Amino acid sequence: MQTEHELSERRACNAVGLQRSVYRYEPRPNADGPIVKLLLELAWQRPEQGFGKLFRRLRRLGYGWNHKRVHRIYCALKLNKKRKGKRRLPTRCPAPLVVPEAMNECWSADFMSDALWGDRRFRTFNVVDDFNREGLAIEVDFNLPAPRIVRTLDRIAAERGYPRKLRLAQCVTRVHQARWADAEKRICCYRIE
């Protein structure tokens, strides 16, 4: 267009609607060869290392390439490692809750936690009879070790007798460690899900 109509570069670009910078643009040759070669070599030596460690090794070797450029090439070579996701919990299949037909048939026990005004945390250990929803005991303290929980359960059992079933949440290990629900008392322990 410039030679046919004898126009200047500016007027020719303006007539076509093209920016002069686009008209003069010349693509740069791809200079990623040394980075590709070095990344493949380092990744072959240590395949377990991710981008961060490879980039630090490049820096220690004396190369001053920009981390964004190296990361672009690293991803283009498909060297990036898959991130480890969260472990999936197994699917829960909780048994339906059955309403007991008599007292002392089933007790439920669980911990609760709260904080005082001065940010001091305390815990409560609650035991409930499932038949009439009666609170059998609430033990409150800053620290509730296993022997104290067993003492509480023994105190309730001395007043009311042992239950046939004991439904537990977090405290199942503490009670089993202390062997409160043993074979002689014939108490079935169920874990709440």
PDB file of C-alpha atoms in Angstrom:
ATOM      1  CA  MET A   1       0.000   0.000   0.000  1.00  0.00           C
ATOM      2  CA  GLN A   2       2.880   2.313   0.782  1.00  0.00           C
ATOM      3  CA  THR A   3       4.533   1.745  -2.616  1.00  0.00           C
ATOM      4  CA  GLU A   4       1.304   1.691  -4.695  1.00  0.00           C
ATOM      5  CA  HIS A   5      -0.231   4.878  -3.291  1.00  0.00           C
ATOM      6  CA  GLU A   6       3.006   6.519  -2.167  1.00  0.00           C
ATOM      7  CA  LEU A   7       1.841   6.875   1.447  1.00  0.00           C
ATOM      8  CA  SER A   8       3.938   7.171   4.550  1.00  0.00           C
ATOM      9  CA  GLU A   9       4.008   4.305   7.022  1.00  0.00           C
ATOM     10  CA  ARG A  10       1.870   6.273   9.485  1.00  0.00           C
ATOM     11  CA  ARG A  11      -0.862   7.080   6.933  1.00  0.00           C
ATOM     12  CA  ALA A  12      -0.892   3.572   5.472  1.00  0.00           C
ATOM     13  CA  CYS A  13      -1.334   2.005   8.926  1.00  0.00           C
ATOM     14  CA  ASN A  14      -4.027   4.561   9.781  1.00  0.00           C
ATOM     15  CA  ALA A  15      -5.938   3.756   6.530  1.00  0.00           C
ATOM     16  CA  VAL A  16      -5.902   0.022   7.239  1.00  0.00           C
ATOM     17  CA  GLY A  17      -6.618   0.487  11.007  1.00  0.00           C
ATOM     18  CA  LEU A  18      -3.394  -1.143  12.127  1.00  0.00           C
ATOM     19  CA  GLN A  19      -1.149   0.025  14.933  1.00  0.00           C
ATOM     20  CA  ARG A  20       2.364   0.974  13.838  1.00  0.00           C
ATOM     21  CA  SER A  21       3.841  -1.142  16.638  1.00  0.00           C
ATOM     22  CA  VAL A  22       2.000  -4.180  15.254  1.00  0.00           C
ATOM     23  CA  TYR A  23       3.312  -3.415  11.748  1.00  0.00           C
ATOM     24  CA  ARG A  24       6.900  -3.219  12.996  1.00  0.00           C
ATOM     25  CA  TYR A  25       6.676  -6.210  15.360  1.00  0.00           C
ATOM     26  CA  GLU A  26       9.283  -8.903  14.815  1.00  0.00           C
ATOM     27  CA  PRO A  27       8.940 -12.038  16.974  1.00  0.00           C
ATOM     28  CA  ARG A  28      11.916 -12.895  19.127  1.00  0.00           C
ATOM     29  CA  PRO A  29      13.486 -16.301  18.641  1.00  0.00           C
ATOM     30  CA  ASN A  30      12.691 -18.835  21.343  1.00  0.00           C
ATOM     31  CA  ALA A  31      15.619 -18.787  23.776  1.00  0.00           C
ATOM     32  CA  ASP A  32      14.245 -21.406  26.200  1.00  0.00           C
ATOM     33  CA  GLY A  33      16.539 -24.205  24.975  1.00  0.00           C
ATOM     34  CA  PRO A  34      19.143 -23.988  27.764  1.00  0.00           C
ATOM     35  CA  ILE A  35      16.431 -23.819  30.445  1.00  0.00           C
ATOM     36  CA  VAL A  36      14.605 -26.848  28.996  1.00  0.00           C
ATOM     37  CA  LYS A  37      17.825 -28.854  28.800  1.00  0.00           C
ATOM     38  CA  LEU A  38      18.882 -28.001  32.350  1.00  0.00           C
ATOM     39  CA  LEU A  39      15.427 -28.586  33.864  1.00  0.00           C
ATOM     40  CA  LEU A  40      15.131 -32.014  32.231  1.00  0.00           C
ATOM     41  CA  GLU A  41      18.608 -32.934  33.427  1.00  0.00           C
ATOM     42  CA  LEU A  42      17.940 -31.835  37.026  1.00  0.00           C
ATOM     43  CA  ALA A  43      14.497 -33.477  37.063  1.00  0.00           C
ATOM     44  CA  TRP A  44      15.993 -36.718  35.759  1.00  0.00           C
ATOM     45  CA  GLN A  45      18.591 -36.715  38.550  1.00  0.00           C
ATOM     46  CA  ARG A  46      15.999 -36.037  41.294  1.00  0.00           C
ATOM     47  CA  PRO A  47      12.447 -36.848  40.049  1.00  0.00           C
ATOM     48  CA  GLU A  48      10.941 -36.453  43.529  1.00  0.00           C
ATOM     49  CA  GLN A  49      11.776 -32.743  43.712  1.00  0.00           C
ATOM     50  CA  GLY A  50       9.179 -30.144  42.811  1.00  0.00           C
ATOM     51  CA  PHE A  51       9.522 -26.725  41.225  1.00  0.00           C
ATOM     52  CA  GLY A  52      10.742 -24.908  44.348  1.00  0.00           C
ATOM     53  CA  LYS A  53      13.699 -27.199  44.936  1.00  0.00           C
ATOM     54  CA  LEU A  54      14.602 -27.359  41.246  1.00  0.00           C
ATOM     55  CA  PHE A  55      14.542 -23.568  41.005  1.00  0.00           C
ATOM     56  CA  ARG A  56      16.787 -23.270  44.087  1.00  0.00           C
ATOM     57  CA  ARG A  57      19.227 -25.745  42.522  1.00  0.00           C
ATOM     58  CA  LEU A  58      19.276 -23.624  39.347  1.00  0.00           C
ATOM     59  CA  ARG A  59      20.095 -20.549  41.430  1.00  0.00           C
ATOM     60  CA  ARG A  60      22.866 -22.395  43.265  1.00  0.00           C
ATOM     61  CA  LEU A  61      24.331 -23.346  39.891  1.00  0.00           C
ATOM     62  CA  GLY A  62      24.551 -19.629  39.098  1.00  0.00           C
ATOM     63  CA  TYR A  63      21.657 -19.136  36.645  1.00  0.00           C
ATOM     64  CA  GLY A  64      19.633 -15.949  37.172  1.00  0.00           C
ATOM     65  CA  TRP A  65      16.519 -16.757  35.152  1.00  0.00           C
ATOM     66  CA  ASN A  66      13.220 -15.291  36.302  1.00  0.00           C
ATOM     67  CA  HIS A  67      11.162 -17.725  38.385  1.00  0.00           C
ATOM     68  CA  LYS A  68       8.014 -17.016  36.315  1.00  0.00           C
ATOM     69  CA  ARG A  69       9.784 -17.919  33.102  1.00  0.00           C
ATOM     70  CA  VAL A  70      11.260 -21.083  34.624  1.00  0.00           C
ATOM     71  CA  HIS A  71       7.871 -22.059  36.037  1.00  0.00           C
ATOM     72  CA  ARG A  72       6.198 -21.585  32.633  1.00  0.00           C
ATOM     73  CA  ILE A  73       8.743 -23.909  31.025  1.00  0.00           C
ATOM     74  CA  TYR A  74       8.516 -26.340  33.975  1.00  0.00           C
ATOM     75  CA  CYS A  75       4.735 -26.633  33.469  1.00  0.00           C
ATOM     76  CA  ALA A  76       5.073 -26.855  29.658  1.00  0.00           C
ATOM     77  CA  LEU A  77       7.377 -29.854  30.124  1.00  0.00           C
ATOM     78  CA  LYS A  78       4.706 -31.403  32.404  1.00  0.00           C
ATOM     79  CA  LEU A  79       7.189 -31.816  35.232  1.00  0.00           C
ATOM     80  CA  ASN A  80       4.791 -30.365  37.802  1.00  0.00           C
ATOM     81  CA  LYS A  81       3.867 -32.764  40.558  1.00  0.00           C
ATOM     82  CA  LYS A  82       0.296 -33.551  41.474  1.00  0.00           C
ATOM     83  CA  ARG A  83      -0.624 -32.040  44.819  1.00  0.00           C
ATOM     84  CA  LYS A  84      -1.635 -34.405  47.552  1.00  0.00           C
ATOM     85  CA  GLY A  85      -5.244 -33.761  48.401  1.00  0.00           C
ATOM     86  CA  LYS A  86      -6.981 -34.249  51.680  1.00  0.00           C
ATOM     87  CA  ARG A  87      -7.591 -37.785  52.755  1.00  0.00           C
ATOM     88  CA  ARG A  88     -11.205 -38.688  52.295  1.00  0.00           C
ATOM     89  CA  LEU A  89     -13.045 -39.984  55.313  1.00  0.00           C
ATOM     90  CA  PRO A  90     -14.759 -43.340  54.896  1.00  0.00           C
ATOM     91  CA  THR A  91     -18.487 -43.175  54.335  1.00  0.00           C
ATOM     92  CA  ARG A  92     -20.412 -43.326  57.558  1.00  0.00           C
ATOM     93  CA  CYS A  93     -23.270 -45.734  57.999  1.00  0.00           C
ATOM     94  CA  PRO A  94     -24.679 -44.799  61.402  1.00  0.00           C
ATOM     95  CA  ALA A  95     -27.154 -47.184  62.938  1.00  0.00           C
ATOM     96  CA  PRO A  96     -30.577 -45.651  63.521  1.00  0.00           C
ATOM     97  CA  LEU A  97     -31.155 -44.556  67.114  1.00  0.00           C
ATOM     98  CA  VAL A  98     -33.595 -46.764  68.951  1.00  0.00           C
ATOM     99  CA  VAL A  99     -35.552 -45.323  71.885  1.00  0.00           C
ATOM    100  CA  PRO A 100     -34.967 -47.517  74.962  1.00  0.00           C
ATOM    101  CA  GLU A 101     -38.007 -49.053  76.632  1.00  0.00           C
ATOM    102  CA  ALA A 102     -36.767 -48.822  80.241  1.00  0.00           C
ATOM    103  CA  MET A 103     -34.402 -46.887  82.478  1.00  0.00           C
ATOM    104  CA  ASN A 104     -30.734 -47.951  82.591  1.00  0.00           C
ATOM    105  CA  GLU A 105     -31.059 -49.648  79.225  1.00  0.00           C
ATOM    106  CA  CYS A 106     -28.809 -47.180  77.412  1.00  0.00           C
ATOM    107  CA  TRP A 107     -26.679 -44.252  78.556  1.00  0.00           C
ATOM    108  CA  SER A 108     -24.984 -41.688  76.343  1.00  0.00           C
ATOM    109  CA  ALA A 109     -21.728 -39.969  77.339  1.00  0.00           C
ATOM    110  CA  ASP A 110     -19.869 -37.149  75.647  1.00  0.00           C
ATOM    111  CA  PHE A 111     -17.523 -34.209  76.226  1.00  0.00           C
ATOM    112  CA  MET A 112     -18.312 -30.544  75.694  1.00  0.00           C
ATOM    113  CA  SER A 113     -16.007 -27.548  75.840  1.00  0.00           C
ATOM    114  CA  ASP A 114     -16.428 -23.839  76.503  1.00  0.00           C
ATOM    115  CA  ALA A 115     -14.364 -20.844  77.548  1.00  0.00           C
ATOM    116  CA  LEU A 116     -14.557 -18.481  80.477  1.00  0.00           C
ATOM    117  CA  TRP A 117     -14.512 -14.695  80.166  1.00  0.00           C
ATOM    118  CA  GLY A 118     -10.725 -14.640  80.504  1.00  0.00           C
ATOM    119  CA  ASP A 119     -10.257 -17.130  77.603  1.00  0.00           C
ATOM    120  CA  ARG A 120      -9.631 -20.020  79.979  1.00  0.00           C
ATOM    121  CA  ARG A 121     -11.098 -23.191  78.475  1.00  0.00           C
ATOM    122  CA  PHE A 122     -12.938 -25.815  80.504  1.00  0.00           C
ATOM    123  CA  ARG A 123     -14.514 -29.143  79.647  1.00  0.00           C
ATOM    124  CA  THR A 124     -17.628 -30.954  80.777  1.00  0.00           C
ATOM    125  CA  PHE A 125     -18.304 -34.682  80.763  1.00  0.00           C
ATOM    126  CA  ASN A 126     -22.035 -35.366  80.423  1.00  0.00           C
ATOM    127  CA  VAL A 127     -23.863 -38.644  80.991  1.00  0.00           C
ATOM    128  CA  VAL A 128     -27.546 -38.934  79.992  1.00  0.00           C
ATOM    129  CA  ASP A 129     -30.069 -41.767  80.330  1.00  0.00           C
ATOM    130  CA  ASP A 130     -31.594 -42.160  76.848  1.00  0.00           C
ATOM    131  CA  PHE A 131     -34.961 -43.426  78.097  1.00  0.00           C
ATOM    132  CA  ASN A 132     -36.150 -40.264  79.864  1.00  0.00           C
ATOM    133  CA  ARG A 133     -33.300 -37.914  78.832  1.00  0.00           C
ATOM    134  CA  GLU A 134     -32.310 -37.480  82.474  1.00  0.00           C
ATOM    135  CA  GLY A 135     -28.885 -35.943  83.070  1.00  0.00           C
ATOM    136  CA  LEU A 136     -27.147 -38.463  85.320  1.00  0.00           C
ATOM    137  CA  ALA A 137     -23.919 -36.498  85.787  1.00  0.00           C
ATOM    138  CA  ILE A 138     -22.102 -33.434  84.565  1.00  0.00           C
ATOM    139  CA  GLU A 139     -18.446 -33.331  85.524  1.00  0.00           C
ATOM    140  CA  VAL A 140     -16.834 -29.902  84.981  1.00  0.00           C
ATOM    141  CA  ASP A 141     -13.117 -29.128  85.170  1.00  0.00           C
ATOM    142  CA  PHE A 142     -10.166 -27.740  83.253  1.00  0.00           C
ATOM    143  CA  ASN A 143      -8.715 -31.252  82.946  1.00  0.00           C
ATOM    144  CA  LEU A 144     -10.689 -34.503  82.843  1.00  0.00           C
ATOM    145  CA  PRO A 145      -8.332 -37.512  82.869  1.00  0.00           C
ATOM    146  CA  ALA A 146      -9.541 -41.097  82.333  1.00  0.00           C
ATOM    147  CA  PRO A 147      -9.537 -42.115  86.042  1.00  0.00           C
ATOM    148  CA  ARG A 148     -11.842 -39.187  86.850  1.00  0.00           C
ATOM    149  CA  ILE A 149     -14.279 -40.251  84.118  1.00  0.00           C
ATOM    150  CA  VAL A 150     -14.262 -43.810  85.424  1.00  0.00           C
ATOM    151  CA  ARG A 151     -14.911 -42.526  88.979  1.00  0.00           C
ATOM    152  CA  THR A 152     -17.906 -40.561  87.683  1.00  0.00           C
ATOM    153  CA  LEU A 153     -19.324 -43.587  85.872  1.00  0.00           C
ATOM    154  CA  ASP A 154     -18.755 -45.776  88.951  1.00  0.00           C
ATOM    155  CA  ARG A 155     -20.555 -43.228  91.167  1.00  0.00           C
ATOM    156  CA  ILE A 156     -23.591 -43.243  88.847  1.00  0.00           C
ATOM    157  CA  ALA A 157     -23.535 -47.055  88.672  1.00  0.00           C
ATOM    158  CA  ALA A 158     -23.469 -47.274  92.480  1.00  0.00           C
ATOM    159  CA  GLU A 159     -26.651 -45.166  92.678  1.00  0.00           C
ATOM    160  CA  ARG A 160     -28.600 -46.566  89.708  1.00  0.00           C
ATOM    161  CA  GLY A 161     -26.918 -49.825  88.628  1.00  0.00           C
ATOM    162  CA  TYR A 162     -24.985 -50.511  85.442  1.00  0.00           C
ATOM    163  CA  PRO A 163     -26.558 -49.857  82.037  1.00  0.00           C
ATOM    164  CA  ARG A 164     -26.937 -52.561  79.395  1.00  0.00           C
ATOM    165  CA  LYS A 165     -25.484 -50.272  76.697  1.00  0.00           C
ATOM    166  CA  LEU A 166     -23.173 -47.281  76.835  1.00  0.00           C
ATOM    167  CA  ARG A 167     -23.069 -44.976  73.822  1.00  0.00           C
ATOM    168  CA  LEU A 168     -19.801 -43.021  73.654  1.00  0.00           C
ATOM    169  CA  ALA A 169     -18.230 -40.404  71.411  1.00  0.00           C
ATOM    170  CA  GLN A 170     -14.614 -39.277  71.903  1.00  0.00           C
ATOM    171  CA  CYS A 171     -14.262 -40.813  75.310  1.00  0.00           C
ATOM    172  CA  VAL A 172     -14.482 -44.409  74.059  1.00  0.00           C
ATOM    173  CA  THR A 173     -10.706 -44.895  74.234  1.00  0.00           C
ATOM    174  CA  ARG A 174     -10.408 -43.385  77.694  1.00  0.00           C
ATOM    175  CA  VAL A 175     -13.098 -45.639  79.117  1.00  0.00           C
ATOM    176  CA  HIS A 176     -11.690 -48.725  77.408  1.00  0.00           C
ATOM    177  CA  GLN A 177      -8.184 -47.924  78.614  1.00  0.00           C
ATOM    178  CA  ALA A 178      -9.478 -47.788  82.128  1.00  0.00           C
ATOM    179  CA  ARG A 179     -11.449 -51.027  81.491  1.00  0.00           C
ATOM    180  CA  TRP A 180     -14.667 -49.714  82.957  1.00  0.00           C
ATOM    181  CA  ALA A 181     -16.878 -51.559  80.482  1.00  0.00           C
ATOM    182  CA  ASP A 182     -15.431 -55.048  80.946  1.00  0.00           C
ATOM    183  CA  ALA A 183     -16.943 -58.471  80.383  1.00  0.00           C
ATOM    184  CA  GLU A 184     -18.009 -58.929  84.032  1.00  0.00           C
ATOM    185  CA  LYS A 185     -20.347 -55.931  83.977  1.00  0.00           C
ATOM    186  CA  ARG A 186     -21.819 -57.046  80.590  1.00  0.00           C
ATOM    187  CA  ILE A 187     -21.942 -53.537  79.141  1.00  0.00           C
ATOM    188  CA  CYS A 188     -21.955 -53.125  75.359  1.00  0.00           C
ATOM    189  CA  CYS A 189     -20.124 -50.000  74.201  1.00  0.00           C
ATOM    190  CA  TYR A 190     -21.216 -48.283  71.009  1.00  0.00           C
ATOM    191  CA  ARG A 191     -19.408 -45.422  69.359  1.00  0.00           C
ATOM    192  CA  ILE A 192     -21.451 -42.436  68.179  1.00  0.00           C
ATOM    193  CA  GLU A 193     -20.735 -41.441  64.560  1.00  0.00           C
TER     194      GLU A 193
END
